[in-house]
Amino acid sequence: MKKFNFRKVLDGLTAASPVGSSGGGSGSVAGGASVHPGATAGAAGTPREEIQETLTSDYFQICKTVRHGFPYLPTALAFDPVQKILAIGTRTGAIRILGRPGVDCYCQHESGAAVLQLQFLINEGALVSACADDALHLWNLRQKRPAILHSLKFNRERITYCHLPFQSKWLYVGTERGNTHIVNIESFILSGYVIMWNKAIELSTKTHPGPVVHLSDSPRDEGKLLIGYENGTIVFWDLRSKRADLRAYYDEAIHSVAWHHEGKQFMCSHSDGSLTLWNLKSPNRPFQTTIPHGKVQRDGKKTEPCKPILKVEYKTCKNSEPFVIFSGGLSYDKPCRRPSLTIMHGKAITVLEMDHPIVDFLTLCETPYPNEFQEPYAVVVLLEKDLIVVDLTQSNFPVFENPYPIDIHESPVTCTEYFADCPPDLIPVLYSVGAKHKKQGYSNKEWPISGGAWNLGAQTYPEIIITGHADGSVKFWDASAITLQMLYKLKTSKVFEKQKVGEGKTTAEIVEEDPFAVQMIYWCPESRIFCVAGVSAYVIVFRFSKHEVNTEIASLEVRLQCEVEDIITPEPETNPPFPDASSQLPSLKSLSGSTNTVACEGTMKDSIPCLSVKARHVRMPPGYQADLVIQLVWVDGEPPQQITSLAVNSAYGLVAFGNCNGLAVVDFMQKTVLLSMGTLDLYGSSDPYQRQPRSPRKSRQFAADNFCMRGLSNFYPDLTKRIRTSYQSLTELSDSPVSLEFERCKSPTSDHVNGHCTSPTSQSCSSGKRLSSADVSRASRRGPGRPPFRKAQSAACMEISLPVTTEENRENSFSRSRSSSVSSIDRDSKEAITALYFMESFARKNDSAVSSCLWVGTGLGMVIILSLNLPASDDLRQSEPVMVSPSGTVLTLKGAVLTFACLNCMGTLTHRPYEVWRDPHSADDGDKTRKRKLVMHSPSSSQDMGDHQFAVICSEKQAKVFSLPSQTCLYVLNITETSFLLRADVVTLCNSVCLACFCANGHIMTLSLPSLRPLLDINYLPVTDMRIARTFCFTNEGQALYLSSPTEIQRLTYSQEMCDNLQDMLGDLFTPVETPEAQNRGFLKGLFGGSGQAFDREELFGEATAGKASRSLAQHIPGSGGIEGVRGAAGGVIGDLTRARLALDERGQKLGELDERTASMMASAEAFSKHAHEVMLKYKDKKWYQF
């Protein structure tokens, strides 16, 4: 007992010490932050000395882990047929490399230039990328994080096409000028061998052939190169003799060329939708021309015009007709037809329509050798927003079921939440209910992109990511061990009636597009209670069940509007004193009867929800089933405001949500509204701001003495009662436990504002309750049929309504500044509820025991604590009402409140109370009244938990730690002065707890708790668009994520331990695989089928024969991949050899530059010598007098 009293004395002393915004120790956080301890150090027994904080800066490091989803804006596609890995390039300079599920790698070009083309060095563990900035890059794939080994930047020509023959180290590069260059892959240096466009075409040709659109060597003879030019010219170039063997011309532009495997024929696709088949023996004209989708017109002469065939592939089969596969080529007469891929197999033509435009496609074949029967088995189709693989081995061409999480963007992502270290039974349970909804009709063969290797690694805790989408769907993803797999999809829009075309005017919608978009998500993994807030101002509470049910959906309507009375000359003598709360008890109970919704006459919308809940029985499959729908309604023609905060607690059976108008608390067990009140009315007399409306007009000015304050002010007897400008309620509340029974018991369909009956014609509202003369006169002044509450948008209110706390302004501007010292002129009467938190805490100053509380944070940095009075026993929970009452506690911070947390006296995070999950529709349990199993996380006595706890509150500008119950501010940290926080979460890491923050200026910070010491502060992620700000979230174990593009989720870690173990968790892109042997060609084919002369590219393209290319044409840039490879190697001799090789490369480059300068000087000297010799010969025989 002495210890308890002594600590109370210390709390009183620390409460008396000032906590200012300046002074004390300071630490730099996010550019100008300061730490201000509120308690004096050194006092024995203070909480600051008891808690040993274990986290230090050594525990933190930031790095990106993995990127999930579909590559944003794809441009290029490549496949390694031996390693069986796929590469996708994008317009933003990114490369995604995919193998078996779990093998997913993301690379990024530093320049950010679009990827034009990708070429694998087949079975070599390397990849060549050609970018729009005319640079070639060689990527090393033999390490888990690929890096660039070499780069080659073209200075005078633009790259248009690349081709790398199988098992060759010489890359052919076509340019916009029509020239073809050759690059050595090993050294990444240009060869002196160049095929100039003017030598490739005939001398008599007067026009430029255009850019090179195709390059390929003949399958029959590697010494012959086929060059396709854009204008329709085809050149078959003999590399040995350096001349054209044949030339072919076609009237239409060429888009692509494909060889027959025997090397005697090739096929071209053209801009008029035609395919031409050419024979090398008769190149004067194509021996076959077809327009696959062109119909012969009525005159019988011309076919109807068709779109270009952008790409064609010609693949042969040993036992069947060849496959001709192409994209495009549809006729122009059907403009609404979707993009298509056409498969021609013999006489059969199959058109596969796609949902999105086709970017590129590749045919997967059994052999990597171009001179063998190709035996195609699948087609990979890269669409703008999807990746499809078609099975060619079945006649109906089914698609493979895609194992990658590339459908994140199936509907645009609107919000995300991340849960690490959640209950392990959740993932199999969610998967079991989600597997029942999978589509049928996929190919029964295994996914063909099966390269790479991946193992689980050391990380074993389960992780779940939840994404909310614009169409109202919610997806649950298994994110364990840096993978991503969809578990379950919930369609929240199914609780509402579908809006038919033409009914938009009568539905009272506030959102024209995507009215079911998910705005906020709240999930309790332990109880499996799930709650969503939609953009149309509704909240849905879901319960999880393994059984299908057929039932009606319960719904409530809540009238939540911020009201300011508009009375010109109130009469003070008509205002009666506050009635006694005990005398109101019968009348309050009488208000629990059902009251019909009262709609305003005329076109004004009033008491109308934005959407219509299904009124019939609805079949709900196993999984999450809607338990309650809560909708905000229109008030006097004003639409309901979007919800800005949401919290649910399964142990209490309550859901709370708020917007810029106020707060609503709903009992989802009894399906009743407990509280519906404007934010200003939650303060009572504790509001630290004067919010009287200003107006330049005399008639609009309010006399403060003529208004009664809200009844909630009776809860604050210890404070001076402040006159309010909000409307005088029809009922007055007291500190009595029954004071809010009206709020608990009112009908969800009655006409209420801020929890009070407002319909002047409602008999049930007036029955049993005596209206004062002021109320009657006030109602009579409004006129008949007019609701007593009206949106008072006077000039004063319009001036005050600055964009301070609404979500729209949060998304539209990052430059606003909020401060708790702003004058009342700059204050908005609409104070948004920005954070809610249910917890077991000390509600009032100097309480002796914890109780159930709801912490409310506002956009002005105010924290209000509401006490929750729950029935004493669980048996009475379904019948006895829950009471919500303000505790009188109001705390302040700078900026909008973002998050709350509670620590016990040992500094350990106190978890929220929850109910252990039980199936609400279990077939083996007929007793519906069985007891709930609650986990309260609060010890039974104060001796078990200590006599105090810490409340952690973080706002956009500031973090504070309060000691409860004394409400002493122990620590303050001004996190940022020039920016503001977008997200803050209290998370666990290494069996300790910290505060993780993400700032709008790109800083990611972690702070120790409870002392708020800066542990990490890195300017890591600039907020380039609102997507990052809206989706960034932290979770436990040092994990975080955000939406890096509309289609991709980027995960990162701020844990040093995970950064160290990341290398083991990533998949291997390259695995040792033997290259298949080439088929025996046979004696006759070897004798007559091709050139008997072996083709030595090294002899032809090497420096000894071809010489050196001009250094001004392209610049070689060494990459960092070699150094990373050295770090990843085992060390010792291997590392030394690699370093020596890199040093030799650099030395060779410098020597090459010196050699070039020496050659230039020698040429200059030779020219000078020649000129001197000519002068000497000229004057050799002349006498001196002849000069």
Short mmCIF file of C-alpha atoms in Angstrom, two decimals, residues 424-729:
data_model
loop_
_atom_site.label_atom_id
_atom_site.label_comp_id
_atom_site.label_asym_id
_atom_site.label_seq_id
_atom_site.Cartn_x
_atom_site.Cartn_y
_atom_site.Cartn_z
CA PRO A 424 -1.75 -20.35 -37.44
CA ASP A 425 -5.14 -22.00 -38.02
CA LEU A 426 -6.46 -19.05 -40.03
CA ILE A 427 -4.63 -19.77 -43.29
CA PRO A 428 -5.89 -23.37 -43.76
CA VAL A 429 -9.40 -22.34 -42.70
CA LEU A 430 -9.55 -19.46 -45.17
CA TYR A 431 -8.06 -21.61 -47.90
CA SER A 432 -10.65 -24.32 -47.33
CA VAL A 433 -13.58 -21.95 -47.81
CA GLY A 434 -11.88 -20.14 -50.69
CA ALA A 435 -11.04 -23.32 -52.60
CA LYS A 436 -14.74 -24.07 -53.06
CA HIS A 437 -15.17 -21.02 -55.27
CA LYS A 438 -12.37 -21.78 -57.73
CA LYS A 439 -13.18 -21.78 -61.42
CA GLN A 440 -13.30 -24.94 -63.49
CA GLY A 441 -12.13 -25.65 -67.02
CA TYR A 442 -8.39 -25.14 -66.61
CA SER A 443 -5.83 -27.35 -68.27
CA ASN A 444 -5.01 -30.45 -66.26
CA LYS A 445 -1.31 -30.16 -66.98
CA GLU A 446 1.30 -28.65 -64.72
CA TRP A 447 2.23 -24.99 -64.99
CA PRO A 448 4.94 -24.89 -67.70
CA ILE A 449 6.99 -22.05 -66.19
CA SER A 450 8.63 -24.21 -63.55
CA GLY A 451 12.23 -23.05 -63.32
CA GLY A 452 14.25 -21.95 -60.35
CA ALA A 453 14.32 -23.28 -56.81
CA TRP A 454 12.70 -22.04 -53.61
CA ASN A 455 12.50 -23.17 -50.01
CA LEU A 456 10.64 -21.91 -46.97
CA GLY A 457 13.69 -20.53 -45.21
CA ALA A 458 13.89 -19.79 -41.50
CA GLN A 459 10.81 -17.57 -41.24
CA THR A 460 7.86 -19.65 -40.07
CA TYR A 461 5.23 -17.33 -38.64
CA PRO A 462 2.04 -16.95 -40.67
CA GLU A 463 1.29 -13.69 -42.43
CA ILE A 464 -1.92 -12.49 -44.06
CA ILE A 465 -2.43 -9.51 -46.35
CA ILE A 466 -5.94 -8.17 -46.92
CA THR A 467 -6.76 -5.96 -49.90
CA GLY A 468 -9.98 -4.01 -50.38
CA HIS A 469 -11.11 -3.22 -53.89
CA ALA A 470 -13.22 -0.76 -55.84
CA ASP A 471 -15.91 -3.31 -56.70
CA GLY A 472 -16.53 -4.08 -53.03
CA SER A 473 -14.52 -7.28 -52.99
CA VAL A 474 -12.02 -8.14 -50.26
CA LYS A 475 -9.18 -10.60 -50.85
CA PHE A 476 -7.29 -12.51 -48.18
CA TRP A 477 -3.74 -13.51 -49.16
CA ASP A 478 -1.31 -15.92 -47.57
CA ALA A 479 1.88 -13.86 -47.38
CA SER A 480 4.01 -16.26 -45.32
CA ALA A 481 7.70 -16.60 -46.18
CA ILE A 482 7.69 -13.69 -48.68
CA THR A 483 5.26 -15.45 -51.02
CA LEU A 484 1.72 -14.48 -51.90
CA GLN A 485 -1.21 -16.79 -52.59
CA MET A 486 -4.87 -15.91 -52.56
CA LEU A 487 -6.83 -17.69 -49.86
CA TYR A 488 -10.33 -16.31 -49.99
CA LYS A 489 -12.37 -13.67 -51.77
CA LEU A 490 -15.29 -11.92 -50.09
CA LYS A 491 -17.80 -9.91 -52.13
CA THR A 492 -19.25 -7.31 -49.78
CA SER A 493 -21.51 -5.85 -52.47
CA LYS A 494 -23.74 -8.92 -52.32
CA VAL A 495 -25.53 -7.56 -49.26
CA PHE A 496 -26.94 -4.70 -51.37
CA GLU A 497 -29.45 -4.65 -54.17
CA LYS A 498 -27.99 -4.13 -57.62
CA GLN A 499 -28.64 -0.66 -58.99
CA LYS A 500 -30.43 -0.85 -62.30
CA VAL A 501 -29.75 1.57 -65.12
CA GLY A 502 -31.99 4.61 -64.86
CA GLU A 503 -32.50 4.40 -61.11
CA GLY A 504 -29.57 6.56 -60.16
CA LYS A 505 -31.71 9.57 -59.28
CA THR A 506 -33.85 7.71 -56.77
CA THR A 507 -31.20 5.72 -54.96
CA ALA A 508 -29.60 8.65 -53.15
CA GLU A 509 -26.11 7.48 -54.09
CA ILE A 510 -23.24 9.76 -53.17
CA VAL A 511 -20.71 8.01 -55.41
CA GLU A 512 -21.40 7.61 -59.11
CA GLU A 513 -18.62 5.16 -59.86
CA ASP A 514 -17.80 2.19 -57.66
CA PRO A 515 -20.43 2.79 -54.95
CA PHE A 516 -19.33 -0.41 -53.17
CA ALA A 517 -15.64 0.50 -52.96
CA VAL A 518 -14.02 -0.64 -49.72
CA GLN A 519 -12.56 2.31 -47.86
CA MET A 520 -11.42 0.85 -44.54
CA ILE A 521 -10.81 -2.62 -43.14
CA TYR A 522 -10.77 -3.80 -39.53
CA TRP A 523 -10.04 -7.43 -38.69
CA CYS A 524 -9.75 -9.28 -35.41
CA PRO A 525 -7.87 -12.48 -36.33
CA GLU A 526 -8.51 -14.17 -32.97
CA SER A 527 -12.30 -13.81 -33.04
CA ARG A 528 -12.48 -13.75 -36.86
CA ILE A 529 -14.74 -10.72 -36.73
CA PHE A 530 -14.27 -8.74 -39.93
CA CYS A 531 -15.57 -5.27 -40.62
CA VAL A 532 -15.45 -3.04 -43.70
CA ALA A 533 -16.38 0.59 -44.25
CA GLY A 534 -17.52 1.48 -47.74
CA VAL A 535 -17.26 4.67 -49.71
CA SER A 536 -21.07 5.02 -49.66
CA ALA A 537 -21.02 5.63 -45.89
CA TYR A 538 -21.80 2.15 -44.64
CA VAL A 539 -20.23 -0.38 -42.28
CA ILE A 540 -20.70 -4.14 -42.57
CA VAL A 541 -19.89 -6.55 -39.74
CA PHE A 542 -19.04 -10.08 -40.87
CA ARG A 543 -18.84 -13.27 -38.82
CA PHE A 544 -16.97 -16.36 -39.96
CA SER A 545 -18.82 -19.65 -40.32
CA LYS A 546 -17.96 -22.97 -41.93
CA HIS A 547 -21.61 -23.62 -42.71
CA GLU A 548 -23.87 -22.26 -45.39
CA VAL A 549 -26.91 -20.33 -44.16
CA ASN A 550 -29.98 -18.79 -45.70
CA THR A 551 -31.08 -15.80 -43.71
CA GLU A 552 -32.04 -12.15 -43.79
CA ILE A 553 -29.43 -9.45 -43.38
CA ALA A 554 -29.91 -7.26 -40.31
CA SER A 555 -29.48 -3.54 -40.97
CA LEU A 556 -29.43 -0.31 -39.03
CA GLU A 557 -29.64 3.28 -40.16
CA VAL A 558 -27.73 5.96 -38.30
CA ARG A 559 -28.36 9.68 -38.57
CA LEU A 560 -25.01 11.33 -38.01
CA GLN A 561 -24.71 14.99 -38.88
CA CYS A 562 -22.84 17.94 -37.43
CA GLU A 563 -25.45 20.52 -36.49
CA VAL A 564 -25.12 24.20 -35.60
CA GLU A 565 -28.31 25.96 -34.58
CA ASP A 566 -29.38 28.89 -36.72
CA ILE A 567 -31.51 31.02 -34.38
CA ILE A 568 -31.52 34.78 -34.72
CA THR A 569 -33.12 36.03 -31.50
CA PRO A 570 -33.40 33.30 -28.91
CA GLU A 571 -35.37 34.12 -25.79
CA PRO A 572 -33.35 33.32 -22.70
CA GLU A 573 -36.34 33.25 -20.36
CA THR A 574 -37.90 30.29 -22.17
CA ASN A 575 -34.95 28.00 -21.53
CA PRO A 576 -35.77 25.79 -18.58
CA PRO A 577 -33.15 24.40 -16.22
CA PHE A 578 -31.79 20.92 -16.85
CA PRO A 579 -34.42 18.34 -15.95
CA ASP A 580 -33.57 15.68 -13.44
CA ALA A 581 -32.19 12.58 -15.08
CA SER A 582 -34.07 10.24 -12.78
CA SER A 583 -37.40 11.75 -13.78
CA GLN A 584 -36.58 11.14 -17.42
CA LEU A 585 -36.00 7.43 -17.04
CA PRO A 586 -39.54 6.27 -17.95
CA SER A 587 -39.74 8.61 -20.89
CA LEU A 588 -36.37 7.43 -22.17
CA LYS A 589 -37.50 3.84 -22.03
CA SER A 590 -40.62 4.69 -23.94
CA LEU A 591 -38.53 5.86 -26.88
CA SER A 592 -37.39 2.36 -27.66
CA GLY A 593 -40.41 1.68 -29.85
CA SER A 594 -39.99 1.52 -33.58
CA THR A 595 -40.35 4.78 -35.44
CA ASN A 596 -40.70 4.91 -39.16
CA THR A 597 -38.25 6.86 -41.24
CA VAL A 598 -39.51 10.37 -41.91
CA ALA A 599 -38.57 11.65 -45.33
CA CYS A 600 -38.72 15.29 -46.23
CA GLU A 601 -41.33 16.39 -48.67
CA GLY A 602 -40.36 17.48 -52.14
CA THR A 603 -37.00 16.66 -53.69
CA MET A 604 -34.94 17.06 -50.52
CA LYS A 605 -33.47 13.72 -49.45
CA ASP A 606 -33.76 12.98 -45.76
CA SER A 607 -33.25 9.82 -43.74
CA ILE A 608 -32.45 7.88 -46.90
CA PRO A 609 -29.46 5.53 -47.03
CA CYS A 610 -27.18 5.61 -50.05
CA LEU A 611 -27.71 1.94 -50.91
CA SER A 612 -30.50 -0.58 -50.47
CA VAL A 613 -29.84 -3.66 -48.35
CA LYS A 614 -31.41 -6.87 -49.60
CA ALA A 615 -34.66 -7.35 -47.71
CA ARG A 616 -35.17 -11.01 -48.69
CA HIS A 617 -33.50 -14.17 -47.49
CA VAL A 618 -29.99 -14.43 -48.87
CA ARG A 619 -27.92 -17.58 -49.29
CA MET A 620 -24.54 -17.11 -47.66
CA PRO A 621 -21.83 -19.66 -48.53
CA PRO A 622 -19.27 -20.82 -45.95
CA GLY A 623 -16.80 -18.11 -45.05
CA TYR A 624 -17.52 -14.59 -43.97
CA GLN A 625 -21.25 -13.91 -43.67
CA ALA A 626 -22.82 -10.49 -43.15
CA ASP A 627 -24.07 -10.13 -39.59
CA LEU A 628 -25.08 -6.47 -39.62
CA VAL A 629 -25.15 -3.60 -42.11
CA ILE A 630 -24.99 -0.06 -40.68
CA GLN A 631 -25.74 2.81 -43.04
CA LEU A 632 -25.49 6.53 -42.55
CA VAL A 633 -28.46 8.39 -44.00
CA TRP A 634 -29.05 11.70 -45.70
CA VAL A 635 -29.98 14.58 -43.41
CA ASP A 636 -31.98 17.54 -44.75
CA GLY A 637 -30.68 17.08 -48.26
CA GLU A 638 -27.09 16.73 -47.05
CA PRO A 639 -25.40 13.45 -48.01
CA PRO A 640 -23.68 11.39 -45.32
CA GLN A 641 -19.98 11.94 -45.07
CA GLN A 642 -17.50 9.17 -45.75
CA ILE A 643 -16.23 7.19 -42.79
CA THR A 644 -12.78 8.18 -41.56
CA SER A 645 -12.20 5.75 -38.68
CA LEU A 646 -13.35 2.28 -37.72
CA ALA A 647 -12.86 -0.07 -34.78
CA VAL A 648 -14.49 -3.32 -33.67
CA ASN A 649 -14.19 -5.31 -30.47
CA SER A 650 -15.53 -8.83 -30.31
CA ALA A 651 -15.33 -9.11 -26.51
CA TYR A 652 -17.47 -6.02 -26.06
CA GLY A 653 -19.68 -6.79 -29.07
CA LEU A 654 -19.32 -3.19 -30.26
CA VAL A 655 -18.38 -1.46 -33.48
CA ALA A 656 -17.47 2.22 -33.54
CA PHE A 657 -16.98 4.45 -36.55
CA GLY A 658 -16.67 8.15 -37.15
CA ASN A 659 -16.50 10.75 -39.88
CA CYS A 660 -16.10 14.50 -40.09
CA ASN A 661 -19.50 14.92 -38.42
CA GLY A 662 -19.21 12.73 -35.38
CA LEU A 663 -19.10 9.30 -33.79
CA ALA A 664 -21.42 6.32 -33.79
CA VAL A 665 -21.19 3.28 -31.52
CA VAL A 666 -23.30 0.24 -32.37
CA ASP A 667 -23.95 -2.95 -30.42
CA PHE A 668 -23.77 -5.59 -33.14
CA MET A 669 -24.88 -8.32 -30.74
CA GLN A 670 -28.16 -6.63 -29.87
CA LYS A 671 -28.34 -4.82 -33.23
CA THR A 672 -28.90 -1.42 -31.59
CA VAL A 673 -27.32 2.02 -31.86
CA LEU A 674 -25.73 3.07 -28.58
CA LEU A 675 -24.35 6.45 -29.57
CA SER A 676 -24.74 8.76 -32.53
CA MET A 677 -23.33 12.14 -31.72
CA GLY A 678 -21.50 15.08 -33.25
CA THR A 679 -17.84 15.42 -32.39
CA LEU A 680 -18.35 18.73 -30.64
CA ASP A 681 -20.94 17.17 -28.34
CA LEU A 682 -18.50 14.55 -27.12
CA TYR A 683 -16.51 17.20 -25.28
CA GLY A 684 -19.20 18.82 -23.21
CA SER A 685 -17.49 21.58 -21.26
CA SER A 686 -14.05 20.02 -21.73
CA ASP A 687 -13.65 21.39 -25.24
CA PRO A 688 -10.49 23.51 -25.19
CA TYR A 689 -11.56 25.50 -28.26
CA GLN A 690 -14.17 28.21 -28.64
CA ARG A 691 -16.08 27.28 -31.78
CA GLN A 692 -18.68 30.02 -31.93
CA PRO A 693 -19.57 30.77 -35.54
CA ARG A 694 -18.36 34.09 -36.83
CA SER A 695 -20.32 36.34 -39.13
CA PRO A 696 -19.97 39.91 -40.28
CA ARG A 697 -23.72 40.28 -40.13
CA LYS A 698 -25.33 41.30 -36.86
CA SER A 699 -28.34 39.12 -37.35
CA ARG A 700 -26.13 36.05 -37.50
CA GLN A 701 -24.19 36.66 -34.33
CA PHE A 702 -24.88 34.37 -31.46
CA ALA A 703 -25.32 35.42 -27.87
CA ALA A 704 -23.50 32.75 -25.95
CA ASP A 705 -25.46 33.35 -22.78
CA ASN A 706 -28.70 32.45 -24.53
CA PHE A 707 -27.81 28.85 -25.27
CA CYS A 708 -27.90 25.79 -23.16
CA MET A 709 -24.96 23.52 -23.48
CA ARG A 710 -25.23 19.94 -24.57
CA GLY A 711 -26.46 17.60 -21.92
CA LEU A 712 -23.13 15.80 -21.95
CA SER A 713 -21.64 18.71 -20.05
CA ASN A 714 -23.29 17.32 -16.94
CA PHE A 715 -20.60 14.67 -17.02
CA TYR A 716 -17.96 17.30 -16.21
CA PRO A 717 -18.95 18.72 -12.80
CA ASP A 718 -15.36 19.50 -11.91
CA LEU A 719 -14.88 21.86 -14.84
CA THR A 720 -16.32 25.24 -15.63
CA LYS A 721 -19.34 24.74 -17.90
CA ARG A 722 -18.75 26.36 -21.26
CA ILE A 723 -21.57 27.60 -23.41
CA ARG A 724 -21.86 25.72 -26.67
CA THR A 725 -23.06 26.89 -30.06
CA SER A 726 -24.45 23.54 -31.09
CA TYR A 727 -28.11 22.80 -30.97
CA GLN A 728 -29.88 22.35 -27.62
CA SER A 729 -30.80 18.67 -27.42
#
